[in-house]
Structure formats: structure tokens, C-alpha cells
């Protein structure tokens, strides 16, 4: 066993003594030692209850003959970090989480790992570490939040963000906004729609790293605790069979996950995180793969923020496994990849069926013929830009508009909320990419303000930053190369005409090449916003959003 490095032989008597100082018995030391990576904290609603999930995991490990050893990672709540300087740290935390898990598992050679994330960057950070370490590992998330209810209607966190814009537009009262604030998030769990956290938890399941139900079983249910116990037991089976992360994370498995991504209409952040995870497996996922799979995969589920259904609805409809079963009818899912059940995908899907066809539509009656995400290219985005096309109104799929240029998210958000953006505008937010932000801030406040002010059918937004999974509308992010390295988005001027053509995957600045060449000669890099600390290091090392914003290793 790998843990023998720290516990076997006469020379390791001091090491065993330190274990015994913590109360471990010799019997516990003799058993396989399983690291339990817990991201519980008291600042993220999706993580506030992870101590209970960890208890279940540890019980399962003990039931199957192992010894659990728990340690923790950091975690950022993107909702609470939104629209202030804290959001710059969110994406950067992904790399710190991956590094911290690697450090802990190398300094203390565990035999296997059970990883307990639930939100945004924590999930891919742990996955990246698992593939880097390549020891048996399984992911068990904390599960999604239930929807809230106001006036008999289901609501969620995005309803509150959009409520701010609605209040500014005079469409709701302060009292109505306060009611939303009180009731939209009724308890623990990852926010209730197909936002980034739930997108990633569903894709972890589709990729084969989470047990069936990992992505959708609600946080507050006993079924979630039972799944945690099962995950603890299952890791011992993976250890016995020597099934490692890179055995699971094959190209075919990633293609399965991307197909599910398209069918569900997941967050655009998946186009950052899935390539970053694949990179740790030694697989280069070009952005073109997303368009290729999107072209053949219909959009089957209309989940918040683009639709009316919540994660609890998807769970009652059969969850991720039912989506995969439906896709498999057209051979859009490869049945061969092995999963943490110890079985291939095809065996997991035996007996699975769609329980609510109004939530998971049949292939013959999809919401859209193409998948939920599209990658656009053009003279603004030579390396690509990403849009959640399933959340774009038909009126906005093709649009020419006037550029309204802002050098930061906060300036743009203030302009929108103050009524300075009008129908026909294309809001341009730049110098918010991985290097320029630094940290590639999410843009939920301005996009929610556009929707809240009733401009969703009239105004587009483009940025080298990124969007919350809760964003809806014609919001195009990850524009690469970013402004900070002289990408073409840096050359846009106020009043320029911009073409957004999502069906044809185009994003173009309608300005003569000669004019752009003159602008490029005059362009000068901005002074870095952050010059010290971890963000300064991050800005020096981070790659383009088109590469998943991973860090350079050389």
C-alpha cells in the first residue's frame, strides 16, 4: 500500500507514534488509509453542511475496512464574492485547491482519496489534483439547494440578482426585493439552477468520477447522506481493483461529459474547467471539440437560468443517468468508459429510464437541435469566445449593435443600473480576462441588471471575463486573446459596430482592417491592477481562457 511509506517498518516507529498521538489504534494504522478531502466552511451555502457528508463518507470507509483521515481545503463563494474585488480571487482559487490537495497527498501518502466539494472552483480544483496524483479517487458532492418560493412561484439566487435591476427600473418595490432576499435561498446546497456548481457536479457524474445521483440528489435529503456512505465504501473497491483517475478520464469519457453538458445547457464555465481537468490527464481539449459535440447533441433540458426547471426537477426525472440513457438511444454516449462504480457506462445505464419527459425531453422533441453552448470566432475572438446559446432569446441570436466600451465590470454595471445603456447597444467589458482582471471575474451583476431592466431582448454583452452559471441572455465571454495581451477586444472603440451571429458561430468587429492596424500601433498595455500577492503571481503564470486558464508549468 502507498501508505506503507509512512507507517511500515522499524524506521517508521516515530511516524506511528504521531498517529497514536491523535488517537489512532494500531488496527486503524494497519488498514488502508484514505484521505477525505473536505471543503466544508461557514461562508458557502453549498458547503455549510459538508461536515455531515464527511461523516457519512468516513462511516462508509470504516464499514469497508479502511481508515479515513480528513483534511480541508479553502473555498470561495462566487455569489458573495460577486461584483467586488473578491471575485478576482475565485478562479485563481482553483489552482490553489489543486496544489493544496497535491501537497497533502504527497506529504502524507494516502492510499486513496474521497473528495467532498460542492461549488464552482472547488470541484474542478479537486478533480485536477486527483488526475495529477493518479491514485484511486472518488468525488461526492454536497448536492443542490432546493428552490425557494415567493408568491407561490419557485425562485432562486438569480431571481434576487435580477430583482436588483427590476427595482432600479421601477418594476418591483423594495419590499418585494426584501421578500426575494429572504426566501430565494431556503437552505444549504449549491444554488438551485444549472449554474456552475451544479453543472460541474453533473459533469463529474457524467465523466465517471461521481456515483449515479452525485449531480442531482438534493443536499437536504437522507439520500444524499446514503450516497456519501456509498462513496466511502466504493473507494475501498476502487483501491482493491486499482482503478485510478486516469483509467476513468479518457477522451471518450470527456466526450460523454461534453455531450451531457450540451443536453443539459450547462454553465459556460464548463468550457474553462473541463479543458483544465483534461489537461491534468494529459489530454488537450481544443474548443472546437465543444462545437463539434454541440452540433450533434440536442438540448433536452430547460433548466434555470435559461428555463423553468430546477435541479430537484432534474433529479425527480431520473437525473444525469436518465439524460445519458436518452442520449445513448442515438449513440451519443460511449458505453465503454469505466466509472467509479467499477462498471462501464453502459452497465450503469441498464434499467435507467426517464421518469418525467417534460423535464428530460425525448430526442425527437428537444428544446433545441443543437447543444447548450457555442464557441464563436471572428476578428474580435481569433482564439474563440463562449456563449450559452440555449439561454439566448431568438431575437438576439443574430444582432448588429453599437459598442459601449468599459474598462471594468463595475463601470459597466453602474452604467446599466443607471439607465445609460439603451436598446441596440453591445456592452463591451475588457481587461477582465485571466491576466487583465486578474482572475477573470464573473459578470453576473451586469448581465442580471440587463435582464432586470427589461433589456434582455435588446442588449448584448461581450467580455474577456466570464459569466456566472446564472447568467442568461446574449452574454458572450472568454474572448481570447484577452485585452491585457493586446487581443483585438482591446482595439474596440465607443460606437463601433459589432456583429453577433451565434448560429454561424461568428463575432466580428465591423471596422476596416487598415483602421484596426492603426489602432494596434497606438495600443499600449495597461498597468497591472494587482502587483503583489497570489494574484500577481497568478497573472504572470496564467494562460488564455481558450486553454482553460491553466497555469504555465515551465
Coordinates of C-alpha atoms in Angstrom, one line a residue:
X1 CA 0.0 0.0 0.0
X2 CA 1.1 3.6 -0.7
X3 CA 0.6 4.5 3.0
X4 CA 3.2 2.0 3.9
X5 CA 5.7 4.7 3.1
X6 CA 4.7 6.5 6.3
X7 CA 3.7 3.6 8.6
X8 CA 5.6 0.3 7.9
X9 CA 8.9 -0.9 9.4
X10 CA 11.1 -0.2 12.4
X11 CA 12.2 3.1 10.9
X12 CA 8.6 4.3 10.9
X13 CA 8.1 3.9 14.7
X14 CA 8.2 7.7 15.1
X15 CA 5.6 8.1 12.4
X16 CA 3.3 5.6 14.1
X17 CA 3.9 7.4 17.4
X18 CA 2.5 10.6 15.8
X19 CA -0.6 8.7 14.6
X20 CA -1.1 7.3 18.0
X21 CA -0.8 10.8 19.5
X22 CA -4.0 11.6 17.5
X23 CA -5.8 8.5 18.9
X24 CA -5.4 6.1 16.0
X25 CA -5.1 2.5 17.1
X26 CA -2.6 0.1 15.6
X27 CA -5.5 -1.7 13.9
X28 CA -6.5 1.6 12.2
X29 CA -2.9 2.3 11.2
X30 CA -2.6 -1.2 9.7
X31 CA -5.7 -0.7 7.4
X32 CA -5.6 1.3 4.1
X33 CA -5.5 5.0 4.9
X34 CA -8.0 7.0 2.9
X35 CA -7.7 10.8 2.6
X36 CA -11.0 12.6 3.0
X37 CA -10.7 16.0 1.3
X38 CA -13.4 18.2 2.8
X39 CA -14.1 21.7 1.7
X40 CA -16.6 22.5 4.5
X41 CA -16.7 26.1 5.7
X42 CA -19.1 28.7 7.1
X43 CA -19.1 31.1 4.1
X44 CA -20.6 29.0 1.3
X45 CA -24.2 27.7 1.5
X46 CA -23.2 24.7 -0.6
X47 CA -20.5 23.8 2.0
X48 CA -22.1 24.7 5.3
X49 CA -23.3 21.1 5.7
X50 CA -20.3 19.2 4.3
X51 CA -19.3 18.1 7.8
X52 CA -22.4 15.8 7.6
X53 CA -21.4 14.5 4.2
X54 CA -17.9 13.8 5.6
X55 CA -19.3 11.9 8.5
X56 CA -21.2 9.7 6.0
X57 CA -18.1 9.2 3.9
X58 CA -16.0 8.2 6.9
X59 CA -18.6 5.8 8.1
X60 CA -18.6 4.1 4.6
X61 CA -14.8 3.8 4.6
X62 CA -14.8 2.2 8.1
X63 CA -17.6 -0.2 7.0
X64 CA -15.5 -1.3 4.1
X65 CA -12.3 -1.8 6.2
X66 CA -10.4 1.4 5.7
X67 CA -9.2 4.2 8.0
X68 CA -10.4 7.7 7.0
X69 CA -8.2 10.7 7.6
X70 CA -9.9 14.1 7.0
X71 CA -8.2 17.3 5.9
X72 CA -9.6 20.5 4.4
X73 CA -9.3 22.9 1.5
X74 CA -10.3 26.5 1.0
X75 CA -13.4 27.6 -0.9
X76 CA -14.8 30.8 -2.3
X77 CA -18.5 31.6 -2.6
X78 CA -18.8 33.2 -6.0
X79 CA -22.2 34.7 -5.1
X80 CA -20.8 36.5 -2.1
X81 CA -17.6 37.4 -3.9
X82 CA -19.6 38.8 -6.9
X83 CA -19.2 42.5 -8.0
X84 CA -16.3 43.5 -5.8
X85 CA -12.5 42.8 -5.7
X86 CA -13.0 39.4 -4.1
X87 CA -14.2 37.9 -7.4
X88 CA -10.7 38.2 -8.8
X89 CA -9.7 35.5 -6.4
X90 CA -12.3 33.0 -7.4
X91 CA -10.8 31.4 -10.5
X92 CA -7.3 31.6 -9.0
X93 CA -8.5 29.6 -6.0
X94 CA -9.0 26.6 -8.4
X95 CA -5.2 26.3 -8.8
X96 CA -4.5 26.7 -5.1
X97 CA -7.0 24.0 -4.2
X98 CA -5.4 21.6 -6.7
X99 CA -2.0 22.4 -5.4
X100 CA -3.0 22.1 -1.7
X101 CA -4.6 18.6 -2.3
X102 CA -1.4 17.5 -4.2
X103 CA 0.7 18.8 -1.3
X104 CA -1.3 17.0 1.4
X105 CA -1.5 13.7 -0.6
X106 CA 2.3 13.7 -1.4
X107 CA 3.4 14.8 2.1
X108 CA 1.1 12.1 3.6
X109 CA 0.9 9.2 1.1
X110 CA -2.7 8.2 1.4
X111 CA -3.8 5.0 -0.4
X112 CA -6.8 6.7 -2.0
X113 CA -8.9 9.9 -1.8
X114 CA -12.6 10.8 -1.3
X115 CA -13.2 14.3 -2.4
X116 CA -16.1 16.4 -1.0
X117 CA -16.6 19.6 -2.9
X118 CA -19.9 21.3 -3.9
X119 CA -19.3 24.6 -5.6
X120 CA -17.7 26.3 -8.6
X121 CA -13.9 26.3 -8.5
X122 CA -13.6 23.7 -5.7
X123 CA -14.9 20.9 -7.9
X124 CA -12.5 21.2 -10.8
X125 CA -9.7 22.0 -8.4
X126 CA -10.1 18.7 -6.6
X127 CA -10.6 16.9 -9.9
X128 CA -7.3 18.4 -11.2
X129 CA -5.5 17.2 -8.2
X130 CA -7.0 13.7 -8.5
X131 CA -5.7 13.4 -12.0
X132 CA -2.3 14.9 -11.1
X133 CA -1.8 12.4 -8.3
X134 CA -3.4 9.5 -10.1
X135 CA -4.3 7.4 -7.0
X136 CA -7.8 5.9 -6.6
X137 CA -10.3 8.7 -6.0
X138 CA -14.0 9.4 -6.0
X139 CA -16.0 12.6 -5.8
X140 CA -19.1 13.0 -3.6
X141 CA -20.7 16.5 -3.8
X142 CA -22.9 18.1 -1.1
X143 CA -25.8 18.3 -3.5
X144 CA -28.0 21.1 -4.8
X145 CA -30.2 23.6 -2.9
X146 CA -33.9 23.4 -3.2
X147 CA -35.7 26.2 -4.9
X148 CA -37.2 28.9 -2.8
X149 CA -40.8 30.1 -3.2
X150 CA -42.3 33.7 -3.3
X151 CA -45.9 34.2 -4.0
X152 CA -46.4 30.6 -4.9
X153 CA -43.7 30.7 -7.6
X154 CA -40.2 29.0 -7.4
X155 CA -37.3 31.4 -7.2
X156 CA -33.5 31.2 -6.7
X157 CA -30.4 33.4 -6.2
X158 CA -30.6 34.7 -9.8
X159 CA -34.1 36.0 -9.1
X160 CA -32.6 38.2 -6.4
X161 CA -29.8 39.5 -8.7
X162 CA -32.4 40.2 -11.4
X163 CA -34.6 41.8 -8.7
X164 CA -32.0 44.5 -8.2
X165 CA -32.3 45.6 -11.8
X166 CA -36.1 45.3 -11.6
X167 CA -36.1 47.6 -8.5
X168 CA -33.9 50.2 -10.3
X169 CA -36.3 50.0 -13.3
X170 CA -39.3 50.6 -11.0
X171 CA -40.8 47.2 -11.8
X172 CA -40.8 45.9 -8.2
X173 CA -40.8 47.6 -4.8
X174 CA -38.1 47.5 -2.1
X175 CA -40.4 45.3 0.0
X176 CA -40.7 42.8 -2.9
X177 CA -36.9 42.7 -3.2
X178 CA -36.5 42.1 0.5
X179 CA -39.0 39.2 0.3
X180 CA -36.9 37.7 -2.5
X181 CA -33.8 38.2 -0.4
X182 CA -35.3 36.3 2.5
X183 CA -36.9 33.4 0.6
X184 CA -34.9 32.7 -2.6
X185 CA -32.2 30.5 -0.9
X186 CA -34.1 28.3 1.6
X187 CA -31.2 26.3 2.9
X188 CA -27.9 24.5 2.3
X189 CA -26.7 23.3 -1.1
X190 CA -25.3 24.5 -4.3
X191 CA -27.6 27.2 -5.8
X192 CA -30.7 25.6 -7.2
X193 CA -30.3 26.0 -11.0
X194 CA -28.0 24.7 -13.6
X195 CA -25.3 27.2 -12.6
X196 CA -21.6 26.4 -12.5
X197 CA -21.6 24.4 -9.3
X198 CA -24.4 22.1 -10.4
X199 CA -23.1 22.0 -13.9
X200 CA -19.7 20.7 -12.7
X201 CA -21.3 18.2 -10.2
X202 CA -23.4 16.8 -13.1
X203 CA -20.4 16.6 -15.4
X204 CA -18.3 14.8 -12.7
X205 CA -21.0 12.2 -12.7
X206 CA -21.1 12.0 -16.5
X207 CA -17.3 11.8 -16.6
X208 CA -17.5 8.7 -14.3
X209 CA -15.9 10.2 -11.1
X210 CA -19.2 10.5 -9.2
X211 CA -21.7 7.8 -8.3
X212 CA -25.2 8.0 -10.0
X213 CA -27.1 10.8 -8.3
X214 CA -24.0 12.8 -7.5
X215 CA -25.1 15.7 -9.6
X216 CA -28.8 16.0 -8.6
X217 CA -29.8 14.4 -5.3
X218 CA -30.8 17.4 -3.1
X219 CA -28.5 18.5 -0.3
X220 CA -31.1 18.2 2.5
X221 CA -32.2 14.6 1.8
X222 CA -31.3 11.4 3.5
X223 CA -30.5 10.0 0.0
X224 CA -27.5 12.4 -0.1
X225 CA -26.1 11.1 3.2
X226 CA -26.6 7.5 2.0
X227 CA -24.7 8.4 -1.2
X228 CA -21.9 9.7 0.9
X229 CA -21.7 6.4 2.8
X230 CA -21.8 4.5 -0.5
X231 CA -18.9 6.7 -1.8
X232 CA -16.9 5.8 1.3
X233 CA -17.5 2.1 0.7
X234 CA -16.9 2.4 -3.1
X235 CA -13.4 3.9 -2.7
X236 CA -12.3 0.7 -1.0
X237 CA -13.4 -1.2 -4.0
X238 CA -11.6 1.1 -6.4
X239 CA -8.5 0.7 -4.3
X240 CA -8.8 -3.1 -4.4
X241 CA -9.3 -3.1 -8.2
X242 CA -6.6 -0.4 -8.6
X243 CA -8.9 1.8 -10.7
X244 CA -7.1 5.1 -11.0
X245 CA -8.4 8.5 -12.2
X246 CA -6.5 8.4 -15.5
X247 CA -8.2 5.0 -16.2
X248 CA -11.5 6.8 -16.0
X249 CA -10.7 10.1 -17.6
X250 CA -10.2 9.0 -21.2
X251 CA -11.0 11.1 -24.3
X252 CA -14.2 9.1 -24.7
X253 CA -15.2 9.9 -21.1
X254 CA -14.6 13.6 -21.7
X255 CA -16.7 13.5 -24.9
X256 CA -19.5 11.8 -22.9
X257 CA -19.3 14.6 -20.3
X258 CA -19.4 17.3 -23.0
X259 CA -22.5 15.6 -24.6
X260 CA -24.2 15.8 -21.3
X261 CA -23.1 19.4 -20.9
X262 CA -24.8 20.2 -24.2
X263 CA -28.0 18.3 -23.4
X264 CA -28.4 20.0 -20.0
X265 CA -27.4 23.5 -21.1
X266 CA -24.7 23.8 -18.5
X267 CA -22.7 26.9 -17.5
X268 CA -20.2 28.5 -19.9
X269 CA -17.7 28.0 -17.1
X270 CA -17.5 24.3 -18.1
X271 CA -15.6 25.4 -21.1
X272 CA -12.9 26.7 -18.7
X273 CA -13.0 23.8 -16.2
X274 CA -13.4 20.7 -18.4
X275 CA -10.3 21.5 -20.5
X276 CA -8.3 22.3 -17.3
X277 CA -9.3 18.9 -15.9
X278 CA -8.4 17.2 -19.1
X279 CA -5.1 18.9 -19.2
X280 CA -4.1 17.1 -15.9
X281 CA -5.0 13.8 -17.6
X282 CA -2.6 14.7 -20.5
X283 CA -5.5 15.4 -22.9
X284 CA -5.7 18.6 -24.9
X285 CA -9.3 19.6 -25.4
X286 CA -9.5 22.2 -28.2
X287 CA -12.5 24.5 -28.0
X288 CA -13.5 23.1 -31.4
X289 CA -14.5 19.9 -29.6
X290 CA -17.3 21.7 -27.9
X291 CA -18.8 23.0 -31.2
X292 CA -18.4 19.5 -32.8
X293 CA -20.3 17.8 -30.0
X294 CA -22.8 20.6 -29.7
X295 CA -23.6 20.2 -33.4
X296 CA -24.7 16.6 -32.9
X297 CA -26.2 16.8 -29.4
X298 CA -29.7 18.2 -28.9
X299 CA -30.6 20.4 -25.9
X300 CA -33.0 18.2 -23.9
X301 CA -33.4 20.1 -20.6
X302 CA -34.5 23.6 -20.0
X303 CA -33.1 24.4 -16.5
X304 CA -32.6 27.6 -14.7
X305 CA -31.4 30.2 -15.6
X306 CA -32.5 29.6 -19.2
X307 CA -35.6 27.6 -18.4
X308 CA -38.2 26.9 -15.7
X309 CA -36.9 23.7 -14.1
X310 CA -34.6 23.4 -11.1
X311 CA -32.1 20.6 -10.1
X312 CA -34.7 19.0 -7.9
X313 CA -36.9 18.6 -11.0
X314 CA -34.0 17.0 -12.9
X315 CA -33.4 14.6 -10.0
X316 CA -37.0 13.5 -10.0
X317 CA -36.9 13.0 -13.7
X318 CA -34.0 10.5 -13.4
X319 CA -31.0 12.7 -13.1
X320 CA -27.8 12.6 -15.2
X321 CA -28.1 8.9 -15.8
X322 CA -31.5 9.4 -17.4
X323 CA -30.1 12.1 -19.7
X324 CA -27.2 9.8 -20.7
X325 CA -29.7 7.0 -21.3
X326 CA -31.7 9.2 -23.6
X327 CA -28.6 10.3 -25.5
X328 CA -27.5 6.7 -25.8
X329 CA -30.5 6.0 -28.0
X330 CA -28.8 7.9 -30.7
X331 CA -25.3 6.6 -29.8
X332 CA -24.3 10.0 -28.5
X333 CA -22.8 8.3 -25.3
X334 CA -19.9 5.9 -25.5
X335 CA -20.9 2.9 -23.3
X336 CA -17.3 1.7 -22.8
X337 CA -15.5 4.1 -20.3
X338 CA -15.1 2.7 -16.8
X339 CA -16.6 4.6 -13.9
X340 CA -16.2 4.8 -10.1
X341 CA -19.0 2.2 -9.8
X342 CA -16.3 -0.2 -11.1
X343 CA -18.5 -0.8 -14.2
X344 CA -18.6 0.8 -17.6
X345 CA -21.1 3.5 -18.5
X346 CA -23.2 1.0 -20.5
X347 CA -23.8 -1.2 -17.5
X348 CA -24.6 1.7 -15.2
X349 CA -27.4 2.7 -17.7
X350 CA -29.1 -0.7 -17.7
X351 CA -32.6 -0.3 -16.3
X352 CA -32.4 3.5 -16.2
X353 CA -35.3 5.4 -17.7
X354 CA -36.6 9.0 -18.0
X355 CA -39.3 9.5 -15.3
X356 CA -40.5 13.0 -16.3
X357 CA -40.4 13.5 -20.1
X358 CA -41.4 17.1 -19.6
X359 CA -38.1 17.7 -17.8
X360 CA -35.9 15.5 -19.9
X361 CA -37.3 15.7 -23.3
X362 CA -37.0 12.8 -25.8
X363 CA -34.5 13.1 -28.6
X364 CA -37.4 13.6 -31.1
X365 CA -38.7 16.7 -29.3
X366 CA -35.7 18.7 -28.0
X367 CA -35.7 22.3 -26.9
X368 CA -33.0 22.9 -29.5
X369 CA -31.5 20.7 -32.1
X370 CA -28.0 21.8 -31.1
X371 CA -26.4 21.8 -27.7
X372 CA -26.5 24.5 -25.0
X373 CA -23.0 26.0 -25.6
X374 CA -21.4 27.5 -28.7
X375 CA -17.9 28.7 -29.3
X376 CA -17.8 31.8 -31.6
X377 CA -14.8 33.0 -33.7
X378 CA -14.1 36.2 -35.6
X379 CA -11.8 39.2 -35.7
X380 CA -12.7 40.0 -32.1
X381 CA -12.0 36.5 -30.9
X382 CA -9.5 34.7 -33.1
X383 CA -9.0 32.0 -30.4
X384 CA -12.7 31.8 -29.5
X385 CA -15.4 33.1 -27.3
X386 CA -18.1 31.2 -25.4
X387 CA -21.9 31.7 -25.2
X388 CA -24.7 29.7 -23.5
X389 CA -26.8 29.7 -26.7
X390 CA -29.7 27.8 -25.0
X391 CA -30.2 30.9 -22.8
X392 CA -30.3 33.4 -25.6
X393 CA -33.7 34.7 -26.9
X394 CA -34.3 34.0 -30.6
X395 CA -34.3 37.8 -31.2
X396 CA -30.7 38.1 -30.0
X397 CA -29.1 35.1 -31.8
X398 CA -28.1 37.4 -34.7
X399 CA -27.7 41.1 -34.0
X400 CA -25.7 44.1 -35.0
X401 CA -25.1 46.7 -32.3
X402 CA -23.3 49.8 -31.2
X403 CA -20.2 49.2 -28.9
X404 CA -20.4 50.7 -25.4
X405 CA -16.9 50.2 -24.1
X406 CA -16.0 49.8 -20.4
X407 CA -12.6 49.0 -18.9
X408 CA -14.0 47.2 -15.9
X409 CA -17.1 45.2 -14.7
X410 CA -18.0 47.8 -12.1
X411 CA -18.1 50.7 -14.6
X412 CA -20.4 48.7 -16.9
X413 CA -22.7 47.5 -14.1
X414 CA -23.1 51.1 -12.8
X415 CA -23.9 52.3 -16.3
X416 CA -26.6 49.6 -16.8
X417 CA -28.2 50.2 -13.5
X418 CA -28.2 54.0 -14.0
X419 CA -30.1 53.6 -17.3
X420 CA -27.2 54.6 -19.6
X421 CA -27.5 51.5 -21.8
X422 CA -30.2 51.5 -24.4
X423 CA -31.7 49.1 -26.9
X424 CA -29.2 48.3 -29.7
X425 CA -26.1 48.6 -27.5
X426 CA -23.4 45.9 -27.2
X427 CA -21.8 46.3 -23.8
X428 CA -18.0 45.6 -24.1
X429 CA -16.2 44.8 -20.8
X430 CA -12.5 44.3 -21.2
X431 CA -9.3 44.0 -19.2
X432 CA -11.1 41.4 -17.1
X433 CA -9.5 38.3 -18.5
X434 CA -7.3 35.8 -16.7
X435 CA -4.3 38.2 -16.8
X436 CA -6.0 41.5 -17.0
X437 CA -8.5 41.1 -14.2
X438 CA -6.5 39.5 -12.9
X439 CA -8.6 36.4 -12.3
X440 CA -11.3 36.6 -15.0
X441 CA -14.2 38.0 -12.9
X442 CA -17.7 36.7 -13.4
X443 CA -20.2 39.2 -14.8
X444 CA -23.4 38.2 -13.1
X445 CA -24.2 41.7 -11.8
X446 CA -24.2 43.5 -15.3
X447 CA -26.0 40.6 -17.0
X448 CA -28.6 40.3 -14.3
X449 CA -29.0 44.1 -14.5
X450 CA -29.7 43.9 -18.2
X451 CA -32.4 41.3 -17.7
X452 CA -33.8 43.1 -14.6
X453 CA -34.1 46.4 -16.6
X454 CA -36.0 44.6 -19.3
X455 CA -33.2 44.9 -21.9
X456 CA -32.7 41.1 -22.5
X457 CA -34.2 41.2 -26.0
X458 CA -32.2 44.4 -27.0
X459 CA -28.7 44.4 -25.5
X460 CA -25.8 42.0 -25.9
X461 CA -22.7 41.9 -23.7
X462 CA -19.2 40.7 -24.7
X463 CA -16.2 40.4 -22.4
X464 CA -12.8 38.8 -22.0
X465 CA -14.0 37.9 -18.5
X466 CA -16.5 35.2 -17.8
X467 CA -20.1 34.7 -16.6
X468 CA -21.8 33.1 -13.7
X469 CA -23.6 29.9 -14.5
X470 CA -26.7 32.0 -13.5
X471 CA -26.2 34.4 -16.5
X472 CA -28.9 34.4 -19.2
X473 CA -29.2 36.4 -22.4
X474 CA -26.8 37.3 -25.2
X475 CA -23.7 37.2 -22.9
X476 CA -20.5 36.2 -24.7
X477 CA -17.4 35.6 -22.6
X478 CA -13.9 34.2 -22.5
X479 CA -12.9 36.3 -25.6
X480 CA -9.4 35.2 -26.5
X481 CA -6.8 36.6 -26.7
X482 CA -7.8 39.0 -23.9
X483 CA -7.3 42.7 -23.9
X484 CA -4.3 42.6 -21.5
X485 CA -2.1 40.8 -24.0
X486 CA -3.3 43.0 -26.9
X487 CA -6.2 40.9 -28.1
X488 CA -8.5 42.6 -30.6
X489 CA -11.1 43.3 -28.0
X490 CA -8.6 46.0 -26.8
X491 CA -9.0 47.8 -30.1
X492 CA -12.8 48.3 -30.0
X493 CA -13.8 52.0 -29.7
X494 CA -17.1 53.6 -28.5
X495 CA -19.7 53.5 -31.3
X496 CA -18.1 50.7 -33.4
X497 CA -20.5 48.3 -35.0
X498 CA -20.3 44.7 -33.7
X499 CA -21.9 41.7 -35.3
X500 CA -23.1 38.8 -33.1
X501 CA -24.1 35.8 -35.2
X502 CA -24.5 32.8 -32.9
X503 CA -26.0 30.4 -35.4
X504 CA -23.0 30.9 -37.7
X505 CA -20.5 31.0 -34.7
X506 CA -19.3 34.5 -35.6
X507 CA -18.3 37.5 -33.5
X508 CA -16.9 40.4 -35.6
X509 CA -15.9 44.0 -35.3
X510 CA -17.2 45.7 -38.4
X511 CA -14.2 48.0 -38.8
X512 CA -11.7 48.1 -41.7
X513 CA -8.5 46.2 -41.2
X514 CA -6.5 49.3 -42.0
X515 CA -8.2 51.2 -39.2
X516 CA -7.6 48.3 -36.8
X517 CA -3.9 48.3 -37.8
X518 CA -3.6 51.9 -36.9
X519 CA -5.3 51.3 -33.5
X520 CA -2.9 48.4 -32.8
X521 CA 0.1 50.6 -33.4
X522 CA -1.3 53.1 -30.8
X523 CA -2.2 50.4 -28.3
X524 CA -0.2 50.2 -25.0
X525 CA -0.6 47.6 -22.2
X526 CA -2.4 48.7 -19.1
X527 CA -0.6 49.0 -15.8
X528 CA -1.3 45.7 -13.8
X529 CA -4.2 46.2 -11.4
X530 CA -2.5 43.9 -8.8
X531 CA 1.2 43.9 -8.2
X532 CA 1.7 41.8 -5.1
X533 CA 0.5 38.6 -3.6
X534 CA -1.0 35.5 -5.1
X535 CA -3.0 37.3 -7.8
X536 CA 0.2 38.9 -9.1
X537 CA 1.9 35.5 -9.4
X538 CA -1.3 34.1 -11.0
X539 CA -1.3 36.9 -13.6
X540 CA 2.3 36.1 -14.6
X541 CA 1.6 32.4 -15.0
X542 CA -2.0 32.0 -16.2
X543 CA -2.7 31.1 -19.8
X544 CA -5.6 32.2 -22.1
X545 CA -9.2 31.4 -21.3
X546 CA -9.2 29.3 -24.6
X547 CA -6.8 27.0 -22.8
X548 CA -8.8 26.7 -19.6
X549 CA -6.9 29.4 -17.8
X550 CA -4.4 26.8 -16.5
X551 CA -1.0 27.9 -15.2
X552 CA 2.2 27.5 -17.1
X553 CA 4.4 24.8 -15.7
X554 CA 7.6 25.7 -17.5

